[in-house]
Short mmCIF file of C-alpha atoms and ligand atoms in Angstrom, two decimals:
data_model
loop_
_atom_site.label_atom_id
_atom_site.label_comp_id
_atom_site.label_asym_id
_atom_site.label_seq_id
_atom_site.Cartn_x
_atom_site.Cartn_y
_atom_site.Cartn_z
CA UNK A 216 -23.82 29.13 3.02
CA UNK A 217 -24.53 26.24 3.98
CA UNK A 218 -22.05 24.11 6.20
CA UNK A 219 -21.22 20.57 5.47
CA UNK A 220 -18.97 17.62 7.57
CA UNK A 221 -17.35 15.26 5.21
CA UNK A 222 -15.44 12.72 7.21
CA UNK A 223 -13.34 11.16 5.04
CA UNK A 224 -12.63 13.93 3.37
CA UNK A 225 -9.15 13.00 2.35
CA UNK A 226 -10.15 9.88 0.83
CA UNK A 227 -11.11 9.09 -2.65
CA UNK A 228 -14.67 9.29 -2.69
CA UNK A 229 -15.20 12.65 -0.18
CA UNK A 230 -12.85 14.35 -2.02
CA UNK A 231 -14.46 13.86 -5.09
CA UNK A 232 -17.45 14.89 -3.54
CA UNK A 233 -16.07 17.62 -1.42
CA UNK A 234 -15.28 19.44 -5.17
CA UNK A 235 -19.51 18.53 -6.15
CA UNK A 236 -20.10 20.39 -2.87
CA UNK A 237 -18.13 24.10 -3.27
CA UNK A 238 -19.00 23.97 -6.25
CA UNK A 239 -22.69 23.82 -5.80
CA UNK A 240 -22.45 26.28 -3.07
CA UNK A 241 -21.66 24.57 0.34
CA UNK A 242 -19.44 25.24 2.82
CA UNK A 243 -17.66 22.05 3.38
CA UNK A 244 -15.02 21.18 6.71
CA UNK A 245 -13.34 17.75 6.54
CA UNK A 246 -12.68 15.25 9.21
CA UNK A 247 -10.20 12.07 8.44
CA UNK A 248 -7.28 11.36 10.38
CA UNK A 249 -5.22 9.81 7.60
CA UNK A 250 -4.98 6.64 8.14
CA UNK A 251 -5.92 5.87 4.43
CA UNK A 252 -6.40 9.50 3.30
CA UNK A 253 -4.31 11.72 2.39
CA UNK A 254 -3.53 15.78 2.51
CA UNK A 255 -2.58 15.95 -1.34
CA UNK A 256 -5.96 14.82 -2.08
CA UNK A 257 -6.69 18.79 -0.03
CA UNK A 258 -3.97 20.42 -2.11
CA UNK A 259 -5.32 19.22 -5.32
CA UNK A 260 -9.16 20.27 -3.89
CA UNK A 261 -7.91 23.60 -3.06
CA UNK A 262 -6.55 23.91 -6.83
CA UNK A 263 -9.90 22.67 -8.49
CA UNK A 264 -11.98 24.42 -6.22
CA UNK A 265 -9.95 27.98 -5.77
CA UNK A 266 -10.05 27.45 -1.57
CA UNK A 267 -8.70 25.71 1.26
CA UNK A 268 -10.73 23.26 3.09
CA UNK A 269 -10.51 22.61 6.24
CA UNK A 270 -8.85 19.08 7.68
CA UNK A 271 -9.54 17.84 11.55
CA UNK A 272 -7.11 14.91 11.87
CA UNK A 273 -9.33 12.92 14.32
CA UNK A 274 -10.20 9.50 14.68
CA UNK A 275 -13.69 9.13 15.17
CA UNK A 276 -13.58 6.41 16.90
CA UNK A 277 -12.89 8.52 19.87
CA UNK A 278 -15.80 10.00 21.51
CA UNK A 279 -14.07 13.42 22.82
CA UNK A 280 -12.07 14.03 19.84
CA UNK A 281 -15.07 14.21 17.31
CA UNK A 282 -17.33 15.89 19.50
CA UNK A 283 -14.01 19.04 19.56
CA UNK A 284 -15.95 19.55 15.99
CA UNK A 285 -19.02 20.07 16.34
CA UNK A 286 -17.79 22.76 19.49
CA UNK A 287 -15.99 24.46 17.12
CA UNK A 288 -18.79 24.91 14.15
CA UNK A 289 -22.31 25.06 15.47
CA UNK A 290 -23.41 25.84 12.67
CA UNK A 291 -22.75 22.42 10.89
CA UNK A 292 -26.15 21.35 9.03
CA UNK A 293 -25.33 18.08 7.62
CA UNK A 294 -22.40 15.32 7.44
CA UNK A 295 -21.90 12.72 4.76
CA UNK A 296 -20.06 9.84 6.46
CA UNK A 297 -17.66 8.39 4.19
CA UNK A 298 -14.76 7.37 7.60
CA UNK A 299 -14.24 3.97 7.17
CA UNK A 300 -11.78 0.66 6.36
CA UNK A 301 -12.96 -0.66 2.68
CA UNK A 302 -10.61 -3.28 1.93
CA UNK A 303 -12.43 -6.59 1.00
CA UNK A 304 -9.58 -8.86 1.64
CA UNK A 305 -8.32 -6.53 4.67
CA UNK A 306 -11.95 -7.25 6.42
CA UNK A 307 -11.39 -10.68 5.66
CA UNK A 308 -7.89 -11.09 7.01
CA UNK A 309 -9.06 -8.70 10.21
CA UNK A 310 -12.71 -8.85 10.99
CA UNK A 311 -12.46 -6.99 14.31
CA UNK A 312 -10.30 -4.46 13.13
CA UNK A 313 -13.38 -3.46 10.48
CA UNK A 314 -15.74 -3.81 12.89
CA UNK A 315 -14.53 -1.92 15.92
CA UNK A 316 -13.41 1.05 13.20
CA UNK A 317 -16.52 1.06 11.00
CA UNK A 318 -18.83 0.63 13.93
CA UNK A 319 -17.32 2.72 16.36
CA UNK A 320 -16.44 5.50 14.26
CA UNK A 321 -20.28 5.07 12.88
CA UNK A 322 -22.07 5.53 16.67
CA UNK A 323 -19.82 8.57 17.24
CA UNK A 324 -20.49 10.42 14.73
CA UNK A 325 -24.25 9.51 15.41
CA UNK A 326 -23.96 10.64 19.09
CA UNK A 327 -22.69 14.05 18.02
CA UNK A 328 -25.63 14.68 15.06
CA UNK A 329 -27.92 13.92 17.70
CA UNK A 330 -26.71 16.09 20.93
CA UNK A 331 -25.78 19.10 17.92
CA UNK A 332 -28.72 18.86 15.95
CA UNK A 333 -27.70 18.46 12.88
CA UNK A 334 -30.57 16.63 10.76
CA UNK A 335 -29.25 15.71 7.66
CA UNK A 336 -27.29 12.25 7.64
CA UNK A 337 -25.64 10.60 4.31
CA UNK A 338 -24.66 7.17 5.23
CA UNK A 339 -22.04 5.55 2.39
CA UNK A 340 -23.01 1.92 1.86
CA UNK A 341 -22.23 -0.38 -0.76
CA UNK A 342 -23.65 -3.07 -3.13
CA UNK A 343 -21.89 -5.10 -1.18
CA UNK A 344 -24.73 -5.20 1.15
CA UNK A 345 -26.99 -7.23 -1.68
CA UNK A 346 -24.16 -10.20 -1.23
CA UNK A 347 -24.32 -12.42 -4.48
CA UNK A 348 -27.68 -11.55 -5.78
CA UNK A 349 -29.36 -13.57 -8.30
CA UNK A 350 -32.70 -10.69 -9.13
CA UNK A 351 -30.24 -8.15 -11.59
CA UNK A 352 -30.65 -5.30 -12.35
CA UNK A 353 -30.83 -5.52 -7.96
CA UNK A 354 -33.22 -2.43 -6.68
CA UNK A 355 -33.04 -1.26 -3.38
CA UNK A 356 -35.67 -3.20 -1.99
CA UNK A 357 -34.17 -6.81 -3.06
CA UNK A 358 -33.56 -8.96 0.21
CA UNK A 359 -29.85 -8.07 1.84
CA UNK A 360 -28.40 -11.65 1.59
CA UNK A 361 -25.48 -12.86 3.12
CA UNK A 362 -22.19 -10.93 2.95
CA UNK A 363 -19.36 -12.15 1.16
CA UNK A 364 -17.09 -9.93 3.91
CA UNK A 365 -16.88 -8.51 7.28
CA UNK A 366 -16.48 -5.10 5.33
CA UNK A 367 -19.65 -5.62 3.87
CA UNK A 368 -21.35 -6.92 6.42
CA UNK A 369 -20.54 -3.33 8.46
CA UNK A 370 -22.23 -1.43 5.79
CA UNK A 371 -25.60 -3.67 6.90
CA UNK A 372 -25.24 -3.07 10.53
CA UNK A 373 -24.61 0.48 9.80
CA UNK A 374 -27.23 0.62 7.40
CA UNK A 375 -29.47 -0.37 10.22
CA UNK A 376 -27.92 1.48 12.80
CA UNK A 377 -28.51 4.69 10.62
CA UNK A 378 -32.53 2.95 10.17
CA UNK A 379 -33.24 2.85 13.82
CA UNK A 380 -32.01 6.11 14.48
CA UNK A 381 -34.31 7.61 11.78
CA UNK A 382 -37.34 5.64 14.24
CA UNK A 383 -36.03 7.24 17.24
CA UNK A 384 -35.73 10.57 16.05
CA UNK A 385 -38.18 11.91 13.59
CA UNK A 386 -36.10 15.03 12.33
CA UNK A 387 -32.99 13.00 12.03
CA UNK A 388 -32.68 12.63 7.91
CA UNK A 389 -31.13 9.55 6.52
CA UNK A 390 -30.41 8.85 3.11
CA UNK A 391 -28.16 5.61 2.76
CA UNK A 392 -26.39 6.17 -0.75
CA UNK A 393 -25.45 1.75 -1.88
CA UNK A 394 -21.97 2.45 -4.88
CA UNK A 395 -22.06 0.12 -6.84
CA UNK A 396 -17.72 0.57 -8.39
CA UNK A 397 -16.62 4.11 -8.09
CA UNK A 398 -13.60 4.25 -10.79
CA UNK A 399 -12.45 7.15 -13.15
CA UNK A 400 -11.06 10.55 -11.77
CA UNK A 401 -12.14 14.26 -11.59
CA UNK A 402 -11.78 15.58 -14.98
CA UNK A 403 -8.93 18.06 -14.29
CA UNK A 404 -6.53 15.12 -13.80
CA UNK A 405 -5.29 16.90 -10.48
CA UNK A 406 -7.15 14.56 -7.96
CA UNK A 407 -7.81 10.60 -7.86
CA UNK A 408 -7.57 7.09 -6.37
CA UNK A 409 -4.37 6.63 -4.18
CA UNK A 410 -3.92 2.85 -3.80
CA UNK A 411 -0.16 2.33 -3.19
CA UNK A 412 -1.00 -1.44 -3.60
CA UNK A 413 -3.89 -1.20 -5.94
CA UNK A 414 -6.53 -4.46 -5.48
CA UNK A 415 -9.54 -2.90 -7.37
CA UNK A 416 -10.01 -3.76 -11.07
CA UNK A 417 -8.98 -0.07 -12.59
CA UNK A 418 -6.04 1.41 -10.43
CA UNK A 419 -4.44 -2.35 -11.60
CA UNK A 420 -4.59 -1.75 -15.10
CA UNK A 421 -3.48 2.09 -15.01
CA UNK A 422 -0.39 0.57 -12.62
CA UNK A 423 0.13 -2.06 -15.35
CA UNK A 424 -0.22 -0.18 -18.12
CA UNK A 425 2.11 2.54 -16.44
CA UNK A 426 4.52 0.11 -15.49
CA UNK A 427 4.41 -0.42 -12.16
CA UNK A 428 2.71 -3.44 -12.58
CA UNK A 429 4.58 -5.71 -14.68
CA UNK A 430 1.12 -7.68 -15.72
CA UNK A 431 -2.36 -8.33 -14.04
CA UNK A 432 -4.83 -10.94 -14.27
CA UNK A 433 -7.97 -11.63 -14.67
CA UNK A 434 -9.46 -13.33 -11.96
CA UNK A 435 -11.66 -15.95 -13.73
CA UNK A 436 -12.90 -16.77 -17.16
CA UNK A 437 -15.28 -19.51 -15.96
CA UNK A 438 -18.88 -17.97 -15.20
CA UNK A 439 -21.86 -17.88 -16.38
CA UNK A 440 -21.81 -14.86 -18.09
CA UNK A 441 -21.26 -13.37 -21.69
CA UNK A 442 -17.48 -13.96 -22.22
CA UNK A 443 -16.40 -15.96 -18.75
CA UNK A 444 -15.29 -12.92 -16.79
CA UNK A 445 -17.68 -10.89 -13.41
CA UNK A 446 -19.95 -8.59 -14.13
CA UNK A 447 -19.72 -5.13 -12.39
CA UNK A 448 -22.15 -1.78 -12.47
CA UNK A 449 -18.84 1.03 -12.96
CA UNK A 450 -19.46 4.39 -12.54
CA UNK A 451 -17.52 7.26 -12.39
CA UNK A 452 -16.85 8.88 -8.99
CA UNK A 453 -17.81 12.39 -10.08
CA UNK A 454 -21.26 10.91 -10.63
CA UNK A 455 -21.11 9.04 -7.72
CA UNK A 456 -20.34 12.57 -5.57
CA UNK A 457 -23.04 14.50 -7.22
CA UNK A 458 -25.19 12.22 -6.14
CA UNK A 459 -24.04 12.80 -2.72
CA UNK A 460 -25.17 16.58 -3.62
CA UNK A 461 -28.49 16.07 -4.67
CA UNK A 462 -28.79 13.67 -1.57
CA UNK A 463 -28.24 16.58 0.86
CA UNK A 464 -30.55 18.98 -1.16
CA UNK A 465 -33.28 16.39 -1.64
CA UNK A 466 -34.27 16.11 3.01
CA UNK A 467 -32.71 20.10 2.85
CA UNK A 468 -35.71 20.70 0.55
CA UNK A 469 -38.35 18.72 2.89
CA UNK A 470 -38.99 16.02 -0.63
CA UNK A 471 -38.13 12.77 1.37
CA UNK A 472 -41.19 10.83 1.57
CA UNK A 473 -39.57 9.61 4.73
CA UNK A 474 -36.95 10.48 6.89
CA UNK A 475 -34.38 7.10 6.19
CA UNK A 476 -34.41 6.29 2.28
CA UNK A 477 -31.86 4.28 0.37
CA UNK A 478 -30.64 5.04 -3.15
CA UNK A 479 -28.65 2.31 -5.70
CA UNK A 480 -25.65 4.52 -7.69
CA UNK A 481 -24.54 2.77 -9.71
CA UNK A 482 -24.98 3.52 -14.14
CA UNK A 483 -27.58 -0.08 -14.80
CA UNK A 484 -25.47 -1.07 -16.99
CA UNK A 485 -23.21 -4.29 -15.87
CA UNK A 486 -19.78 -4.36 -18.06
CA UNK A 487 -17.89 -7.89 -17.99
CA UNK A 488 -14.11 -7.22 -16.82
CA UNK A 489 -12.62 -8.11 -20.27
CA UNK A 490 -14.99 -5.47 -21.63
CA UNK A 491 -13.57 -3.23 -19.36
CA UNK A 492 -10.24 -4.12 -20.54
CA UNK A 493 -10.89 -3.54 -23.98
CA UNK A 494 -12.50 0.08 -23.27
CA UNK A 495 -9.29 0.80 -21.37
CA UNK A 496 -6.90 0.24 -24.39
CA UNK A 497 -9.43 1.51 -26.90
CA UNK A 498 -9.42 4.98 -25.10
CA UNK A 499 -5.61 4.71 -23.76
CA UNK A 500 -3.74 3.51 -26.70
CA UNK A 501 -2.22 1.14 -24.67
CA UNK A 502 -2.05 -2.52 -25.27
CA UNK A 503 -2.66 -4.21 -21.22
CA UNK A 504 -0.17 -7.07 -20.17
CA UNK A 505 -3.31 -9.71 -18.55
CA UNK A 506 -3.30 -13.49 -18.06
CA UNK A 507 -6.18 -15.41 -17.59
CA UNK A 508 -5.93 -16.38 -14.01
CA UNK A 509 -8.48 -18.28 -11.15
CA UNK A 510 -11.23 -17.18 -9.55
CA UNK A 511 -10.70 -14.98 -6.75
CA UNK A 512 -11.98 -15.93 -3.43
CA UNK A 513 -15.55 -13.59 -1.82
CA UNK A 514 -16.29 -12.17 -5.75
CA UNK A 515 -20.10 -11.77 -6.93
CA UNK A 516 -20.26 -12.96 -10.75
CA UNK A 517 -22.44 -10.65 -11.36
CA UNK A 518 -24.48 -7.03 -9.83
CA UNK A 519 -25.33 -4.06 -11.41
CA UNK A 520 -27.70 -1.73 -10.48
CA UNK A 521 -31.13 -0.38 -11.25
CA UNK A 522 -31.37 3.60 -10.01
CA UNK A 523 -34.37 4.10 -11.03
CA UNK A 524 -35.45 5.38 -7.84
CA UNK A 525 -32.11 7.22 -7.25
CA UNK A 526 -32.19 9.18 -10.76
CA UNK A 527 -36.20 9.71 -10.08
CA UNK A 528 -36.43 11.33 -6.61
CA UNK A 529 -32.29 12.00 -6.45
CA UNK A 530 -32.57 14.55 -10.10
CA UNK A 531 -29.64 12.76 -10.32
CA UNK A 532 -28.26 11.59 -13.55
CA UNK A 533 -25.24 9.42 -15.31
CA UNK A 534 -22.99 12.11 -16.76
CA UNK A 535 -20.43 10.33 -17.79
CA UNK A 536 -19.25 6.77 -19.55
CA UNK A 537 -17.29 3.98 -19.98
CA UNK A 538 -14.79 5.84 -22.58
CA UNK A 539 -14.99 8.96 -19.66
CA UNK A 540 -14.47 6.26 -17.06
CA UNK A 541 -10.99 4.75 -18.60
CA UNK A 542 -9.82 8.49 -19.97
CA UNK A 543 -9.47 10.37 -16.28
CA UNK A 544 -8.50 7.21 -14.86
CA UNK A 545 -5.80 6.61 -17.20
CA UNK A 546 -4.95 10.71 -17.64
CA UNK A 547 -4.43 10.82 -13.45
CA UNK A 548 -2.18 7.06 -13.64
CA UNK A 549 -0.40 9.60 -15.40
CA UNK A 550 -0.08 12.52 -13.24
CA UNK A 551 1.06 10.71 -10.43
CA UNK A 552 3.77 9.75 -12.96
CA UNK A 553 4.94 12.65 -13.47
CA UNK A 554 5.07 14.17 -9.90
CA UNK A 555 6.69 11.12 -9.09
CA UNK A 556 9.46 11.98 -12.01
CA UNK A 557 9.25 15.44 -10.48
CA UNK A 558 9.95 14.03 -6.50
CA UNK A 559 13.16 11.89 -7.87
CA UNK A 560 14.66 14.56 -9.43
CA UNK A 561 14.76 16.96 -6.54
C1 WQD B 1230 -13.65 -6.41 -10.02
C2 WQD B 1230 -14.10 -6.95 -10.52
C3 WQD B 1230 -12.39 -8.77 -9.81
C4 WQD B 1230 -8.67 -7.45 -10.03
C5 WQD B 1230 -15.20 -3.28 -4.85
C6 WQD B 1230 -14.50 -2.89 -3.65
C7 WQD B 1230 -15.87 -2.82 -2.86
C8 WQD B 1230 -17.75 -1.86 -3.00
C9 WQD B 1230 -17.40 -2.96 -4.73
C10 WQD B 1230 -17.56 0.13 -2.81
C11 WQD B 1230 -14.10 -8.44 -10.10
C12 WQD B 1230 -11.74 -8.78 -11.06
C13 WQD B 1230 -10.19 -7.25 -10.01
C14 WQD B 1230 -7.83 -7.60 -11.02
C15 WQD B 1230 -10.11 -8.48 -11.43
N1 WQD B 1230 -16.71 -0.09 -2.99
N2 WQD B 1230 -10.41 -8.20 -11.12
N3 WQD B 1230 -8.44 -8.81 -11.52
O1 WQD B 1230 -14.40 -6.86 -5.95
O2 WQD B 1230 -16.79 -5.35 -6.73
O3 WQD B 1230 -15.85 -4.49 -4.80
O4 WQD B 1230 -16.72 -2.97 -4.92
O5 WQD B 1230 -18.56 -0.20 -1.65
O6 WQD B 1230 -15.45 -2.54 -1.82
O7 WQD B 1230 -14.05 -3.93 -3.32
O8 WQD B 1230 -14.36 -4.38 -7.01
O9 WQD B 1230 -12.41 -3.80 -8.51
O10 WQD B 1230 -11.65 -5.56 -6.64
O11 WQD B 1230 -13.38 -6.28 -8.77
O12 WQD B 1230 -10.11 -9.49 -12.15
O13 WQD B 1230 -6.43 -7.47 -10.70
O14 WQD B 1230 -12.44 -7.06 -11.44
O15 WQD B 1230 -12.57 -10.35 -9.89
O16 WQD B 1230 -14.27 -9.33 -11.00
P1 WQD B 1230 -15.31 -5.13 -6.74
P2 WQD B 1230 -12.77 -5.09 -7.39
#
């Protein structure tokens, strides 16, 4: 079996991607310093996949510690690099923390990839690299605007570093995956997104519905959109996960047209905040306690993907609709509530 190193494997998208990789016949090891990820993700993966996944508790900003992984695993053939901080507001308040963490870790893992001849590298990027684009649906060839946050800028810089590595090393295959808004959870509800203090819309919705938050705000209903609230391209985390597996298979099978390709991972459908709330209420049967509040600084008004390139070249397609995104997110929240109740009883 081909061995893949997943950095950030104890995180939300990393963990779901490990499940998809194993289901598609790959052997997987994880590296995660657990500063944001949780071993609970690996426990869930073991239950779903029926096998344990080894995690190296290593901070990738430490070059020597990072190298030990490659010394111990000379058979790594591909890397999927998720490990990074990803809170937009935190990046605004602590920019240097984001530049140091997200860039140093990328440089170290790339150095090891070159030194240990790992020739397939998938980089976790983001639609936030497009900034406030007014050409919609946005294509991969769209010019990258001034990013809205240091987080988004670390993704732009990360893409540029990967591009330079591909130029310098023709045998090194880089695939840049620009996620839109990943939401939902594995259909088993055994794994999902762990957000103590939720910032993103869907965890805020489910935590409000379950009673962890007593009300939520819709940030702005005076935008020039069909109902005044912001538009995003919400995509199920398992569709995102499968795109990573397909991206590795794409370069491993030698199907890539160049050794540095970029793909949008979105459904191609824009959904407003109010439409998403309605979808959640319909699927869950819960009435959500929300108020219409002021705009949130840094929000992009509207963004959704043109995903034709990924669907055509990666043999990838969307399997989950909005109702399934809401249903799996809600069932995951209910799982967490049951488990918290069990812990309290013991
Ligand atoms: C979505 C919409 C909010 C919370 C995220 C990540 C970013 C990137 C893309 C990966 C906005 C509104 C939110 C709330 C609300 N992911 N909202 N009330 O900002 O699009 O970016 O996905 O790379 O890293 O941050 O996602 O879920 O925070 O917001 O009205 O309580 O929901 O204003 O319009 P965003 P989000």
